[in-house]
């Protein structure tokens, strides 16, 4: 199923607003097995909008259009769709009544300009927007290349995302049936650089129909094994090859963030965090864990936190930086494990995230029965305790 995304708005073209909607949507569709073929951005110009809509409809089975459905004069997407596909703008009384009711529920009259949002291409299907005044809609176009369905959504992120999940994804699944373009498998590594991984993994080609993608997401490197029509056996073989190389630095796999995967291993054990040099970065990774306590101190030492460890709980400590690096301590079931790490990274925030995940990785390794102190390529261990 060929899919294209069109983002509209002068604010996106000029760089005043970052187009996070398209990135989010592309990733979501890939998880469903559909890889977006093209993403286009067009400003608030009627002729340009019409041209881009017609061009994408001539190539793609599905076109997802985001933005330009507001009440102001520069919101031209509905008009462009009407003119591009020969469906005159028509008043949809039911949606107009919905807008009026939403204003009435707030004790306010509907501004006259909002009526524009109920004028839509004549034969379109409305997509409900339960949280805003701009409905989405679907236009079906039959051209020389066959049928194309164009889905139009507002650009406000929380409205857009809800509409995609509730209104559009179910329709795309019906359209696609059993067809998928891709299979995606995710793996996360820590303590190794993207370039080092590339040197190890890209020296030999991957099988036809399978590619390996990289995404740096500090402090992790995410690896995506993407199969384009590849068989399960071929994907399994490629995964085995990948894991044989990255196993020393593998900290998670699948769609759940590695930090959450690590915390899930704790069960219901209490977790206490003591932070100094990381300045809350560790708490940010663990804040959703229910049995959590945290404290901060500019003079925190690992010795102090070790004394605070409980017999049945777990504590993680990131102490203050010294000449040899930053001390990290895991105290689990009364047993301490520690190391002093030197982190060479020019960005202070990135350094804090690296230290925080290094502490979490000590916890992961302990809970999985592995040696607590790992050998990283991007970190230098200056001292250690235990293991």
CSV table of C-alpha atoms in Angstrom, one decimal:
chain,number,residue,atom,x,y,z
A,1,UNK,CA,0.0,0.0,0.0
A,2,UNK,CA,1.6,3.2,-1.2
A,3,UNK,CA,1.2,6.0,1.4
A,4,UNK,CA,2.3,9.7,1.2
A,5,UNK,CA,2.1,12.4,3.8
A,6,UNK,CA,1.4,16.1,3.0
A,7,UNK,CA,2.0,18.7,5.7
A,8,UNK,CA,0.6,22.2,5.1
A,9,UNK,CA,1.3,25.6,6.5
A,10,UNK,CA,3.7,28.6,6.0
A,11,UNK,CA,4.9,28.2,9.6
A,12,UNK,CA,6.2,24.7,8.7
A,13,UNK,CA,7.8,25.7,5.4
A,14,UNK,CA,9.6,28.6,7.0
A,15,UNK,CA,10.8,26.6,9.9
A,16,UNK,CA,9.0,28.6,12.6
A,17,UNK,CA,7.2,25.3,13.6
A,18,UNK,CA,8.9,21.9,13.6
A,19,UNK,CA,6.8,19.3,11.8
A,20,UNK,CA,6.5,16.7,14.6
A,21,UNK,CA,3.2,15.4,13.3
A,22,UNK,CA,4.7,13.9,10.2
A,23,UNK,CA,7.5,12.3,12.0
A,24,UNK,CA,5.1,10.8,14.6
A,25,UNK,CA,2.8,9.5,11.9
A,26,UNK,CA,5.6,8.0,9.8
A,27,UNK,CA,6.8,6.1,12.8
A,28,UNK,CA,3.3,4.9,13.8
A,29,UNK,CA,2.6,3.7,10.3
A,30,UNK,CA,5.9,1.8,10.1
A,31,UNK,CA,4.9,0.0,13.3
A,32,UNK,CA,1.8,-1.2,11.5
A,33,UNK,CA,3.9,-2.5,8.6
A,34,UNK,CA,3.4,0.4,6.2
A,35,UNK,CA,6.4,2.5,5.1
A,36,UNK,CA,5.6,6.0,4.0
A,37,UNK,CA,7.0,6.5,0.5
A,38,UNK,CA,7.1,10.3,0.4
A,39,UNK,CA,6.6,13.3,2.7
A,40,UNK,CA,5.9,16.7,1.3
A,41,UNK,CA,5.5,20.1,2.8
A,42,UNK,CA,3.6,22.9,1.2
A,43,UNK,CA,2.7,26.5,2.3
A,44,UNK,CA,-0.6,28.3,2.5
A,45,UNK,CA,-1.0,28.8,-1.2
A,46,UNK,CA,-4.1,27.6,-3.0
A,47,UNK,CA,-2.5,26.7,-6.3
A,48,UNK,CA,0.4,24.9,-4.6
A,49,UNK,CA,-2.0,23.0,-2.4
A,50,UNK,CA,-4.1,21.9,-5.3
A,51,UNK,CA,-1.1,20.8,-7.3
A,52,UNK,CA,0.4,18.7,-4.5
A,53,UNK,CA,-2.9,17.1,-3.7
A,54,UNK,CA,-3.5,16.1,-7.3
A,55,UNK,CA,0.1,14.8,-7.7
A,56,UNK,CA,0.0,12.6,-4.6
A,57,UNK,CA,-3.5,11.3,-5.5
A,58,UNK,CA,-2.1,10.2,-8.9
A,59,UNK,CA,0.5,8.1,-7.3
A,60,UNK,CA,-0.6,6.9,-3.8
A,61,UNK,CA,-3.4,4.7,-2.6
A,62,UNK,CA,-3.5,6.7,0.6
A,63,UNK,CA,-2.6,10.3,1.1
A,64,UNK,CA,-2.6,11.8,4.7
A,65,UNK,CA,-2.9,15.6,4.8
A,66,UNK,CA,-2.3,17.5,8.0
A,67,UNK,CA,-3.2,21.1,8.6
A,68,UNK,CA,-5.0,24.0,7.1
A,69,UNK,CA,-8.5,23.3,8.4
A,70,UNK,CA,-8.9,26.2,10.8
A,71,UNK,CA,-11.3,29.2,10.6
A,72,UNK,CA,-8.9,31.8,9.3
A,73,UNK,CA,-8.4,33.1,5.7
A,74,UNK,CA,-5.0,31.3,5.4
A,75,UNK,CA,-6.6,27.9,6.1
A,76,UNK,CA,-7.1,26.7,2.5
A,77,UNK,CA,-6.9,22.9,2.6
A,78,UNK,CA,-10.7,22.2,2.3
A,79,UNK,CA,-11.0,24.6,-0.6
A,80,UNK,CA,-7.9,23.2,-2.3
A,81,UNK,CA,-9.3,19.7,-2.0
A,82,UNK,CA,-12.7,20.8,-3.3
A,83,UNK,CA,-11.2,22.4,-6.4
A,84,UNK,CA,-8.5,19.7,-7.0
A,85,UNK,CA,-11.1,16.9,-7.1
A,86,UNK,CA,-14.1,18.7,-8.5
A,87,UNK,CA,-16.2,18.5,-5.4
A,88,UNK,CA,-17.6,22.0,-4.6
A,89,UNK,CA,-17.5,23.2,-1.1
A,90,UNK,CA,-20.8,22.3,0.6
A,91,UNK,CA,-22.2,23.2,4.0
A,92,UNK,CA,-22.5,20.2,6.3
A,93,UNK,CA,-25.2,21.3,8.7
A,94,UNK,CA,-24.6,18.5,11.2
A,95,UNK,CA,-21.0,19.6,11.8
A,96,UNK,CA,-22.0,23.3,12.0
A,97,UNK,CA,-24.5,22.3,14.7
A,98,UNK,CA,-21.6,20.4,16.5
A,99,UNK,CA,-19.4,23.5,16.5
A,100,UNK,CA,-22.3,25.7,17.8
A,101,UNK,CA,-23.0,23.2,20.5
A,102,UNK,CA,-19.4,23.1,21.6
A,103,UNK,CA,-19.3,26.9,22.0
A,104,UNK,CA,-22.7,26.8,23.8
A,105,UNK,CA,-21.3,24.3,26.3
A,106,UNK,CA,-18.7,26.9,27.2
A,107,UNK,CA,-21.3,29.6,27.5
A,108,UNK,CA,-20.1,31.4,24.4
A,109,UNK,CA,-21.6,32.2,21.0
A,110,UNK,CA,-19.8,30.7,18.0
A,111,UNK,CA,-17.7,33.2,16.1
A,112,UNK,CA,-18.9,33.7,12.6
A,113,UNK,CA,-15.5,32.6,11.2
A,114,UNK,CA,-15.9,29.1,12.6
A,115,UNK,CA,-18.8,28.4,10.2
A,116,UNK,CA,-16.1,28.0,7.5
A,117,UNK,CA,-15.1,24.7,9.2
A,118,UNK,CA,-18.4,23.2,8.2
A,119,UNK,CA,-17.9,23.9,4.5
A,120,UNK,CA,-16.3,20.8,3.0
A,121,UNK,CA,-15.9,19.0,-0.3
A,122,UNK,CA,-19.3,17.9,-1.4
A,123,UNK,CA,-18.9,14.1,-1.4
A,124,UNK,CA,-16.4,13.7,1.4
A,125,UNK,CA,-16.9,11.6,4.6
A,126,UNK,CA,-16.5,13.4,7.9
A,127,UNK,CA,-14.0,12.2,10.5
A,128,UNK,CA,-15.1,13.2,13.9
A,129,UNK,CA,-12.9,15.5,16.1
A,130,UNK,CA,-14.1,15.1,19.7
A,131,UNK,CA,-11.8,17.7,21.1
A,132,UNK,CA,-11.8,20.6,18.5
A,133,UNK,CA,-13.9,22.5,16.0
A,134,UNK,CA,-12.2,21.3,12.9
A,135,UNK,CA,-13.5,18.0,11.7
A,136,UNK,CA,-11.4,15.8,9.5
A,137,UNK,CA,-12.7,14.3,6.2
A,138,UNK,CA,-12.0,11.7,3.6
A,139,UNK,CA,-12.0,12.4,-0.2
A,140,UNK,CA,-12.1,9.4,-2.6
A,141,UNK,CA,-10.6,10.1,-6.0
A,142,UNK,CA,-10.4,7.8,-9.0
A,143,UNK,CA,-7.7,8.6,-11.5
A,144,UNK,CA,-5.7,7.0,-14.2
A,145,UNK,CA,-3.7,5.0,-11.7
A,146,UNK,CA,-6.8,3.8,-9.8
A,147,UNK,CA,-8.4,4.6,-6.5
A,148,UNK,CA,-6.8,7.0,-4.0
A,149,UNK,CA,-8.2,7.9,-0.6
A,150,UNK,CA,-7.1,11.3,0.9
A,151,UNK,CA,-7.5,11.7,4.7
A,152,UNK,CA,-7.5,15.3,5.9
A,153,UNK,CA,-6.8,16.2,9.6
A,154,UNK,CA,-6.3,19.4,11.6
A,155,UNK,CA,-2.7,20.2,12.5
A,156,UNK,CA,-3.1,20.7,16.3
A,157,UNK,CA,-1.0,17.8,17.6
A,158,UNK,CA,-3.4,16.4,20.2
A,159,UNK,CA,-6.4,16.6,17.9
A,160,UNK,CA,-4.4,15.2,15.0
A,161,UNK,CA,-3.1,12.2,17.0
A,162,UNK,CA,-6.5,11.3,18.4
A,163,UNK,CA,-8.0,11.4,15.0
A,164,UNK,CA,-5.3,9.2,13.5
A,165,UNK,CA,-5.6,6.6,16.2
A,166,UNK,CA,-9.4,6.5,16.4
A,167,UNK,CA,-10.6,7.4,12.9
A,168,UNK,CA,-7.8,6.8,10.4
A,169,UNK,CA,-5.9,3.7,11.5
A,170,UNK,CA,-9.0,1.5,11.6
A,171,UNK,CA,-9.8,2.5,8.0
A,172,UNK,CA,-6.3,1.9,6.8
A,173,UNK,CA,-6.3,-1.6,8.3
A,174,UNK,CA,-9.5,-2.4,6.4
A,175,UNK,CA,-7.9,-1.0,3.2
A,176,UNK,CA,-4.7,-2.9,3.6
A,177,UNK,CA,-6.3,-6.2,4.6
A,178,UNK,CA,-3.5,-8.7,5.2
A,179,UNK,CA,-1.1,-6.6,3.2
A,180,UNK,CA,1.9,-5.1,4.9
A,181,UNK,CA,4.9,-3.5,3.3
A,182,UNK,CA,7.3,-4.0,6.1
A,183,UNK,CA,8.2,-5.8,9.3
A,184,UNK,CA,9.9,-3.8,12.0
A,185,UNK,CA,12.0,-5.1,14.8
A,186,UNK,CA,13.6,-2.7,17.3
A,187,UNK,CA,16.7,-3.1,19.5
A,188,UNK,CA,18.4,-0.7,21.8
A,189,UNK,CA,22.1,-0.5,22.7
A,190,UNK,CA,24.1,1.5,25.3
A,191,UNK,CA,27.7,2.2,25.7
A,192,UNK,CA,28.7,1.9,22.1
A,193,UNK,CA,28.7,4.6,19.4
A,194,UNK,CA,26.7,4.6,16.2
A,195,UNK,CA,29.8,4.7,14.1
A,196,UNK,CA,31.3,1.7,15.9
A,197,UNK,CA,28.0,-0.2,15.4
A,198,UNK,CA,28.1,0.6,11.7
A,199,UNK,CA,31.7,-0.6,11.4
A,200,UNK,CA,30.7,-3.9,12.9
A,201,UNK,CA,27.3,-4.4,11.2
A,202,UNK,CA,27.6,-2.9,7.7
A,203,UNK,CA,30.8,-4.5,6.5
A,204,UNK,CA,28.7,-7.3,4.8
A,205,UNK,CA,25.4,-6.6,3.0
A,206,UNK,CA,22.1,-7.6,4.5
A,207,UNK,CA,19.9,-10.0,2.6
A,208,UNK,CA,17.7,-8.7,-0.2
A,209,UNK,CA,14.6,-7.1,1.2
A,210,UNK,CA,16.1,-6.4,4.7
A,211,UNK,CA,17.8,-3.2,5.8
A,212,UNK,CA,19.2,-2.0,9.1
A,213,UNK,CA,18.5,1.5,10.3
A,214,UNK,CA,20.1,3.5,13.1
A,215,UNK,CA,18.7,6.2,15.3
A,216,UNK,CA,20.6,8.0,18.0
A,217,UNK,CA,18.4,8.8,20.9
A,218,UNK,CA,20.6,10.0,23.8
A,219,UNK,CA,21.8,8.0,25.7
A,220,UNK,CA,20.9,5.0,23.5
A,221,UNK,CA,21.3,3.9,19.9
A,222,UNK,CA,18.2,2.4,18.5
A,223,UNK,CA,18.6,-0.2,15.7
A,224,UNK,CA,15.7,-1.0,13.4
A,225,UNK,CA,15.7,-4.2,11.4
A,226,UNK,CA,13.3,-3.6,8.6
A,227,UNK,CA,12.0,-6.3,6.3
A,228,UNK,CA,10.4,-5.3,3.0
A,229,UNK,CA,8.4,-8.3,2.0
A,230,UNK,CA,11.1,-10.6,3.6
A,231,UNK,CA,10.1,-14.0,5.0
A,232,UNK,CA,9.9,-14.7,8.7
A,233,UNK,CA,12.9,-17.1,8.3
A,234,UNK,CA,15.0,-14.4,6.6
A,235,UNK,CA,14.1,-11.9,9.3
A,236,UNK,CA,14.9,-14.4,12.1
A,237,UNK,CA,18.3,-15.1,10.5
A,238,UNK,CA,19.0,-11.4,10.2
A,239,UNK,CA,18.0,-10.9,13.8
A,240,UNK,CA,20.3,-13.7,14.9
A,241,UNK,CA,23.2,-12.1,13.0
A,242,UNK,CA,22.4,-8.7,14.6
A,243,UNK,CA,22.2,-10.0,18.1
A,244,UNK,CA,25.4,-12.0,17.8
A,245,UNK,CA,27.2,-8.6,17.3
A,246,UNK,CA,25.4,-6.3,19.6
A,247,UNK,CA,24.7,-8.6,22.6
A,248,UNK,CA,27.4,-7.0,24.9
A,249,UNK,CA,25.6,-3.6,24.6
A,250,UNK,CA,21.9,-4.7,24.2
A,251,UNK,CA,19.7,-3.1,26.8
A,252,UNK,CA,16.2,-3.6,25.4
A,253,UNK,CA,14.1,-4.7,22.4
A,254,UNK,CA,10.6,-4.1,21.2
A,255,UNK,CA,8.3,-1.1,21.4
A,256,UNK,CA,8.7,-0.3,25.1
A,257,UNK,CA,11.4,2.1,26.2
A,258,UNK,CA,14.4,0.3,27.8
A,259,UNK,CA,14.1,2.2,31.1
A,260,UNK,CA,10.6,0.9,31.5
A,261,UNK,CA,11.6,-2.6,30.6
A,262,UNK,CA,14.3,-2.5,33.3
A,263,UNK,CA,11.9,-1.1,36.0
A,264,UNK,CA,9.4,-3.9,35.2
A,265,UNK,CA,12.1,-6.4,36.2
A,266,UNK,CA,11.9,-5.0,39.8
A,267,UNK,CA,8.4,-6.3,40.4
A,268,UNK,CA,7.2,-4.4,43.4
A,269,UNK,CA,10.5,-3.9,45.1
A,270,UNK,CA,11.1,-0.4,46.5
A,271,UNK,CA,13.6,1.7,44.5
A,272,UNK,CA,15.5,4.6,46.1
A,273,UNK,CA,17.5,7.1,44.0
A,274,UNK,CA,20.3,9.3,45.3
A,275,UNK,CA,21.4,11.9,42.7
A,276,UNK,CA,24.1,14.5,42.6
A,277,UNK,CA,25.9,14.8,39.3
A,278,UNK,CA,23.0,13.6,37.2
A,279,UNK,CA,20.7,16.3,38.6
A,280,UNK,CA,17.4,14.5,38.2
A,281,UNK,CA,18.1,12.7,35.0
A,282,UNK,CA,17.8,9.3,36.7
A,283,UNK,CA,14.5,10.3,38.3
A,284,UNK,CA,13.2,11.4,34.9
A,285,UNK,CA,13.8,7.9,33.6
A,286,UNK,CA,12.1,6.3,36.6
A,287,UNK,CA,9.4,8.7,37.6
A,288,UNK,CA,6.5,6.4,36.6
A,289,UNK,CA,7.7,3.6,38.9
A,290,UNK,CA,5.2,3.3,41.8
A,291,UNK,CA,7.5,2.3,44.7
A,292,UNK,CA,10.0,5.1,44.2
A,293,UNK,CA,11.8,7.5,46.5
A,294,UNK,CA,14.4,10.1,45.4
A,295,UNK,CA,16.7,12.6,47.1
A,296,UNK,CA,19.2,15.1,45.8
A,297,UNK,CA,22.3,16.6,47.3
A,298,UNK,CA,25.2,18.6,45.8
A,299,UNK,CA,27.6,16.8,48.2
A,300,UNK,CA,26.3,13.3,47.9
A,301,UNK,CA,28.8,10.5,48.3
A,302,UNK,CA,28.3,6.8,47.5
A,303,UNK,CA,29.4,5.9,51.0
A,304,UNK,CA,26.4,7.8,52.4
A,305,UNK,CA,24.0,6.1,50.0
A,306,UNK,CA,25.5,2.7,50.7
A,307,UNK,CA,24.7,3.1,54.4
A,308,UNK,CA,21.2,4.1,53.5
A,309,UNK,CA,20.6,0.9,51.5
A,310,UNK,CA,17.9,-1.5,52.8
A,311,UNK,CA,18.0,-5.3,53.1
A,312,UNK,CA,15.0,-5.8,50.9
A,313,UNK,CA,14.9,-2.7,48.6
A,314,UNK,CA,17.2,-1.4,45.9
A,315,UNK,CA,19.1,1.9,45.8
A,316,UNK,CA,20.9,3.6,42.9
A,317,UNK,CA,23.3,6.4,43.6
A,318,UNK,CA,25.1,8.8,41.2
A,319,UNK,CA,27.5,10.8,43.3
A,320,UNK,CA,29.4,14.0,42.7
A,321,UNK,CA,32.2,14.2,40.1
A,322,UNK,CA,35.7,13.9,41.2
A,323,UNK,CA,39.1,14.0,39.4
A,324,UNK,CA,38.7,10.4,38.3
A,325,UNK,CA,35.1,10.6,37.2
A,326,UNK,CA,31.6,10.1,38.7
A,327,UNK,CA,30.9,7.3,41.2
A,328,UNK,CA,27.8,5.1,40.7
A,329,UNK,CA,26.5,2.6,43.3
A,330,UNK,CA,23.9,-0.1,43.2
A,331,UNK,CA,22.8,-1.5,46.6
A,332,UNK,CA,20.6,-4.5,46.0
A,333,UNK,CA,19.4,-6.8,48.8
A,334,UNK,CA,22.2,-5.5,51.1
A,335,UNK,CA,25.0,-6.1,48.5
A,336,UNK,CA,26.9,-3.1,47.1
A,337,UNK,CA,28.2,-2.8,43.5
A,338,UNK,CA,30.1,0.3,42.5
A,339,UNK,CA,32.1,1.9,39.7
A,340,UNK,CA,33.6,5.2,38.9
A,341,UNK,CA,33.0,6.2,35.2
A,342,UNK,CA,34.6,8.9,33.1
A,343,UNK,CA,32.2,10.3,30.6
A,344,UNK,CA,33.6,12.3,27.7
A,345,UNK,CA,30.8,14.2,26.1
A,346,UNK,CA,30.7,17.9,25.3
A,347,UNK,CA,27.0,18.4,26.2
A,348,UNK,CA,26.2,18.5,30.0
A,349,UNK,CA,22.7,17.3,29.6
A,350,UNK,CA,23.9,14.3,27.5
A,351,UNK,CA,26.5,13.5,30.2
A,352,UNK,CA,23.7,13.4,32.8
A,353,UNK,CA,21.6,11.1,30.7
A,354,UNK,CA,24.5,8.8,30.1
A,355,UNK,CA,25.3,8.6,33.8
A,356,UNK,CA,21.6,7.9,34.6
A,357,UNK,CA,21.3,5.1,32.2
A,358,UNK,CA,24.6,3.6,33.3
A,359,UNK,CA,23.2,3.3,36.8
A,360,UNK,CA,20.0,1.7,35.4
A,361,UNK,CA,22.0,-0.7,33.4
A,362,UNK,CA,23.8,-1.8,36.6
A,363,UNK,CA,20.3,-2.6,37.9
A,364,UNK,CA,19.3,-4.4,34.8
A,365,UNK,CA,22.3,-6.6,34.7
A,366,UNK,CA,21.9,-7.5,38.4
A,367,UNK,CA,18.3,-8.4,37.9
A,368,UNK,CA,19.0,-10.5,34.9
A,369,UNK,CA,21.9,-12.4,36.6
A,370,UNK,CA,24.6,-10.8,34.6
A,371,UNK,CA,27.9,-9.3,35.8
A,372,UNK,CA,26.8,-5.9,37.2
A,373,UNK,CA,29.7,-4.0,35.6
A,374,UNK,CA,29.6,-4.0,31.8
A,375,UNK,CA,32.4,-3.2,29.4
A,376,UNK,CA,31.4,-0.1,27.4
A,377,UNK,CA,33.2,1.3,24.4
A,378,UNK,CA,32.1,4.9,25.1
A,379,UNK,CA,32.8,5.0,28.9
A,380,UNK,CA,36.0,4.5,30.9
A,381,UNK,CA,35.9,2.7,34.2
A,382,UNK,CA,38.4,4.3,36.6
A,383,UNK,CA,37.5,2.2,39.7
A,384,UNK,CA,35.1,-0.5,40.8
A,385,UNK,CA,33.5,-2.2,43.8
A,386,UNK,CA,32.3,-5.8,43.7
A,387,UNK,CA,31.6,-8.0,40.6
